[in-house]
Amino acid sequence: VKAKNCKEGGYAGEDAYFKCLSENGQTYGLGVADGVWQWSEHGIDAGQFSKALMDSARDQVRGNVSSVSDVVALAAEKVKRDKVLGSSTFCVSLVDMVRGTMQIANLGDSGVLILGREGGVKLKTSQQEHSFGYPHQLGHHERSDKPGDALISVVHLKAGDIIIKGSDGLFDNLSEEDAEEIANQVRVSQVRPVPAKSDSPPSEVHSSETNSFIPPPDAWSLSAHSPFASLASRGKGKVDPAD
């Protein structure tokens, strides 16, 4: 399966994303949010919160807000001011195009996995859950978490690193080993090789603009043991945030 995505934002179901360059060209932003589907049982569009949050975060990045904490806080404030109902996990990242560093703010079970150009996992964000199946989330309800509860990380990037950002729908089913295998296949297929000795900051960020996805051999196996299956064998089911 191959896909190419040149849009700066979009959504499907409860999930939403954005990617954009700031007006001054110094920051590249990436974000993903996963709306909590249980709100649909209460007559609320479960995808409206994640979409509004990502749209606002994209506007902050375009407007040259360069702190990931500020981007998240301002986006959350806008969603609250607009009285959008629902709740969502999120992961927002800002790449400093001059220094080559990435700031990451993640709340809940959306996240990012960064694979080093020479192999191995450079960084993987941790999931935040109140209990199994009940992730930390931003929302309109009293039990929701706050933007300041997001975990903040900073990592230095090098040309050739691969950034994989997604919701729990991806990371519940994709192990680090499978991610590395797919990444290696993508590297081999790249038309423009990255110089092996380059330590300079990335001059361009290609997120989702030329993506190849080749499912691992057991991708469709009913007996394959996914990361989520491992956790589920020791945990409980989903929790309704409205309860």
Short mmCIF file of C-alpha atoms in Angstrom, two decimals:
data_model
loop_
_atom_site.label_atom_id
_atom_site.label_comp_id
_atom_site.label_asym_id
_atom_site.label_seq_id
_atom_site.Cartn_x
_atom_site.Cartn_y
_atom_site.Cartn_z
CA VAL A 1 0.00 0.00 0.00
CA LYS A 2 1.38 3.43 -0.93
CA ALA A 3 0.01 6.87 -0.20
CA LYS A 4 0.92 10.47 -0.83
CA ASN A 5 -0.53 13.30 1.21
CA CYS A 6 0.21 16.93 0.45
CA LYS A 7 -2.61 18.49 2.48
CA GLU A 8 -1.77 20.63 5.50
CA GLY A 9 -4.58 19.19 7.57
CA GLY A 10 -7.47 16.81 7.58
CA TYR A 11 -9.57 14.40 9.56
CA ALA A 12 -11.23 11.01 9.35
CA GLY A 13 -13.72 9.75 11.86
CA GLU A 14 -12.54 10.91 15.29
CA ASP A 15 -8.93 11.54 14.20
CA ALA A 16 -7.48 14.83 12.94
CA TYR A 17 -4.03 16.06 11.98
CA PHE A 18 -2.09 19.05 10.70
CA LYS A 19 1.34 19.84 9.30
CA CYS A 20 2.57 23.25 8.28
CA LEU A 21 5.48 25.69 8.12
CA SER A 22 5.39 28.92 10.09
CA GLU A 23 5.14 32.19 8.19
CA ASN A 24 8.73 33.10 9.11
CA GLY A 25 9.98 29.70 7.89
CA GLN A 26 11.69 28.86 11.18
CA THR A 27 9.28 26.27 12.59
CA TYR A 28 7.63 23.20 11.12
CA GLY A 29 4.65 21.90 13.06
CA LEU A 30 3.05 18.46 13.13
CA GLY A 31 0.08 17.36 15.16
CA VAL A 32 -2.37 14.50 15.58
CA ALA A 33 -5.41 14.22 17.82
CA ASP A 34 -7.79 11.35 18.51
CA GLY A 35 -11.34 12.20 19.60
CA VAL A 36 -12.94 9.96 22.21
CA TRP A 37 -15.60 8.00 20.32
CA GLN A 38 -17.83 7.39 23.35
CA TRP A 39 -19.16 10.95 23.05
CA SER A 40 -21.21 9.80 20.06
CA GLU A 41 -23.30 7.78 22.51
CA HIS A 42 -24.27 11.07 24.14
CA GLY A 43 -25.29 12.78 20.90
CA ILE A 44 -21.98 14.60 20.41
CA ASP A 45 -19.88 14.45 17.25
CA ALA A 46 -16.83 12.61 18.58
CA GLY A 47 -14.54 14.08 15.92
CA GLN A 48 -15.36 17.78 16.29
CA PHE A 49 -13.08 18.37 19.29
CA SER A 50 -9.97 16.82 17.73
CA LYS A 51 -10.55 18.67 14.45
CA ALA A 52 -11.04 22.04 16.17
CA LEU A 53 -7.96 21.47 18.33
CA MET A 54 -5.70 20.64 15.37
CA ASP A 55 -7.08 23.50 13.25
CA SER A 56 -6.29 25.95 16.05
CA ALA A 57 -2.85 24.46 16.70
CA ARG A 58 -2.02 24.83 12.99
CA ASP A 59 -3.07 28.49 13.13
CA GLN A 60 -0.74 29.08 16.10
CA VAL A 61 2.21 27.53 14.28
CA ARG A 62 1.51 29.50 11.12
CA GLY A 63 1.40 32.62 13.29
CA ASN A 64 5.00 31.97 14.42
CA VAL A 65 4.28 30.67 17.93
CA SER A 66 7.50 28.70 18.53
CA SER A 67 6.87 27.11 21.95
CA VAL A 68 4.98 23.81 21.83
CA SER A 69 3.50 24.49 25.28
CA ASP A 70 2.14 27.83 24.05
CA VAL A 71 0.75 26.26 20.86
CA VAL A 72 -1.17 23.67 22.86
CA ALA A 73 -2.37 26.14 25.51
CA LEU A 74 -3.59 28.69 22.95
CA ALA A 75 -5.29 26.00 20.86
CA ALA A 76 -7.05 24.60 23.92
CA GLU A 77 -8.15 28.08 24.95
CA LYS A 78 -9.64 28.69 21.49
CA VAL A 79 -11.56 25.41 21.55
CA LYS A 80 -12.89 26.18 25.03
CA ARG A 81 -13.88 29.70 23.98
CA ASP A 82 -15.78 28.28 21.00
CA LYS A 83 -17.58 25.86 23.37
CA VAL A 84 -16.66 22.79 21.35
CA LEU A 85 -17.95 19.62 23.02
CA GLY A 86 -16.12 16.34 23.34
CA SER A 87 -12.57 15.38 24.28
CA SER A 88 -9.39 14.27 22.60
CA THR A 89 -5.87 13.02 23.10
CA PHE A 90 -3.15 14.87 21.18
CA CYS A 91 0.50 14.94 20.20
CA VAL A 92 1.95 18.18 18.81
CA SER A 93 5.56 18.61 17.66
CA LEU A 94 7.52 21.66 16.54
CA VAL A 95 10.77 21.36 14.58
CA ASP A 96 13.20 24.26 14.86
CA MET A 97 14.46 24.50 11.28
CA VAL A 98 17.60 26.33 12.35
CA ARG A 99 18.73 24.29 15.35
CA GLY A 100 17.33 20.94 14.23
CA THR A 101 15.54 20.29 17.52
CA MET A 102 12.02 18.99 17.99
CA GLN A 103 9.74 19.94 20.88
CA ILE A 104 6.99 17.43 21.61
CA ALA A 105 3.86 17.78 23.75
CA ASN A 106 1.72 14.68 24.11
CA LEU A 107 -1.33 14.02 26.24
CA GLY A 108 -2.90 10.58 26.37
CA ASP A 109 -2.13 7.73 24.00
CA SER A 110 -1.38 9.58 20.78
CA GLY A 111 2.36 9.96 20.29
CA VAL A 112 5.46 9.98 18.16
CA LEU A 113 8.20 7.47 17.40
CA ILE A 114 11.53 8.74 16.06
CA LEU A 115 13.90 6.30 14.39
CA GLY A 116 17.55 7.28 14.04
CA ARG A 117 19.09 7.42 10.60
CA GLU A 118 21.57 4.70 11.59
CA GLY A 119 18.88 2.46 13.05
CA GLY A 120 17.30 2.07 16.44
CA VAL A 121 14.68 4.05 18.33
CA LYS A 122 15.81 7.57 19.15
CA LEU A 123 12.65 8.51 21.07
CA LYS A 124 9.19 7.14 21.76
CA THR A 125 6.69 9.14 23.78
CA SER A 126 5.04 7.50 26.76
CA GLN A 127 1.31 6.93 26.95
CA GLN A 128 -0.60 8.60 29.77
CA GLU A 129 -3.59 6.72 31.11
CA HIS A 130 -5.73 7.11 34.22
CA SER A 131 -6.42 3.39 33.84
CA PHE A 132 -6.20 0.91 31.00
CA GLY A 133 -8.27 2.18 28.08
CA TYR A 134 -8.89 5.56 29.74
CA PRO A 135 -6.20 7.91 28.37
CA HIS A 136 -5.52 11.43 29.56
CA GLN A 137 -7.53 13.79 27.37
CA LEU A 138 -8.37 17.41 26.81
CA GLY A 139 -12.10 18.13 26.82
CA HIS A 140 -15.08 20.22 27.86
CA HIS A 141 -16.05 18.03 30.82
CA GLU A 142 -14.96 18.52 34.43
CA ARG A 143 -12.90 15.32 34.53
CA SER A 144 -10.76 16.30 31.55
CA ASP A 145 -7.05 16.95 31.86
CA LYS A 146 -5.36 20.31 31.24
CA PRO A 147 -2.90 21.42 28.53
CA GLY A 148 -0.24 21.72 31.25
CA ASP A 149 -0.58 17.98 31.98
CA ALA A 150 1.02 17.14 28.62
CA LEU A 151 4.43 15.49 28.71
CA ILE A 152 7.09 17.70 27.12
CA SER A 153 10.14 16.26 25.35
CA VAL A 154 12.96 17.80 23.33
CA VAL A 155 15.11 15.79 20.92
CA HIS A 156 17.83 16.72 18.43
CA LEU A 157 17.13 15.57 14.88
CA LYS A 158 19.60 14.63 12.17
CA ALA A 159 19.07 14.40 8.42
CA GLY A 160 17.75 10.92 7.70
CA ASP A 161 15.82 10.44 10.96
CA ILE A 162 12.29 9.12 10.43
CA ILE A 163 9.39 10.60 12.38
CA ILE A 164 6.27 8.47 12.82
CA LYS A 165 3.35 10.27 14.44
CA GLY A 166 -0.02 8.71 15.13
CA SER A 167 -2.85 7.93 17.49
CA ASP A 168 -3.32 4.77 19.53
CA GLY A 169 -4.88 3.20 16.44
CA LEU A 170 -1.37 3.06 14.99
CA PHE A 171 0.76 2.37 18.04
CA ASP A 172 -1.59 -0.25 19.49
CA ASN A 173 -0.95 -2.33 16.39
CA LEU A 174 2.57 -1.40 15.31
CA SER A 175 5.52 -2.65 17.35
CA GLU A 176 8.85 -0.83 17.37
CA GLU A 177 10.38 -3.78 15.53
CA ASP A 178 7.79 -3.59 12.74
CA ALA A 179 8.24 0.19 12.55
CA GLU A 180 12.01 -0.22 12.09
CA GLU A 181 11.49 -2.86 9.42
CA ILE A 182 9.12 -0.61 7.46
CA ALA A 183 11.44 2.38 7.92
CA ASN A 184 14.37 0.41 6.53
CA GLN A 185 12.31 -0.50 3.47
CA VAL A 186 11.41 3.17 3.00
CA ARG A 187 15.07 4.21 3.29
CA VAL A 188 16.09 1.73 0.62
CA SER A 189 13.40 3.05 -1.74
CA GLN A 190 14.32 6.73 -1.32
CA VAL A 191 15.39 8.46 -4.51
CA ARG A 192 17.45 11.12 -2.72
CA PRO A 193 19.97 9.46 -0.36
CA VAL A 194 21.03 11.30 2.81
CA PRO A 195 24.82 11.87 3.20
CA ALA A 196 26.09 9.41 5.78
CA LYS A 197 28.29 11.94 7.60
CA SER A 198 25.89 14.91 7.69
CA ASP A 199 25.21 16.19 11.21
CA SER A 200 23.58 19.40 10.06
CA PRO A 201 19.97 20.25 10.99
CA PRO A 202 17.36 19.14 8.48
CA SER A 203 16.84 21.77 5.81
CA GLU A 204 13.49 20.25 4.88
CA VAL A 205 10.90 18.21 6.72
CA HIS A 206 9.07 15.64 4.63
CA SER A 207 6.21 14.45 6.81
CA SER A 208 3.65 12.35 4.95
CA GLU A 209 4.65 13.97 1.65
CA THR A 210 6.23 10.82 0.24
CA ASN A 211 5.20 7.94 2.45
CA SER A 212 5.46 4.26 1.70
CA PHE A 213 3.82 1.65 3.88
CA ILE A 214 4.52 -2.03 3.43
CA PRO A 215 2.66 -4.17 5.98
CA PRO A 216 4.82 -6.65 7.90
CA PRO A 217 4.29 -10.35 7.08
CA ASP A 218 1.90 -10.91 9.99
CA ALA A 219 -0.09 -7.69 9.48
CA TRP A 220 -3.31 -9.52 8.68
CA SER A 221 -2.78 -12.48 10.99
CA LEU A 222 -5.50 -13.10 13.55
CA SER A 223 -2.93 -14.69 15.84
CA ALA A 224 -0.36 -11.86 15.69
CA HIS A 225 0.35 -10.42 19.14
CA SER A 226 0.10 -6.64 18.90
CA PRO A 227 1.23 -4.15 21.58
CA PHE A 228 -2.42 -3.54 22.48
CA ALA A 229 -3.13 -7.26 22.80
CA SER A 230 -0.25 -7.58 25.25
CA LEU A 231 -1.66 -4.79 27.41
CA ALA A 232 -5.28 -5.93 27.07
CA SER A 233 -4.40 -9.35 28.41
CA ARG A 234 -3.55 -7.63 31.69
CA GLY A 235 -6.07 -4.78 31.68
CA LYS A 236 -9.70 -3.83 31.40
CA GLY A 237 -11.92 -2.32 28.74
CA LYS A 238 -12.55 1.25 27.63
CA VAL A 239 -13.86 3.77 30.12
CA ASP A 240 -16.56 6.27 29.18
CA PRO A 241 -15.25 9.76 30.13
CA ALA A 242 -18.80 11.00 30.62
CA ASP A 243 -19.54 8.49 33.38
#
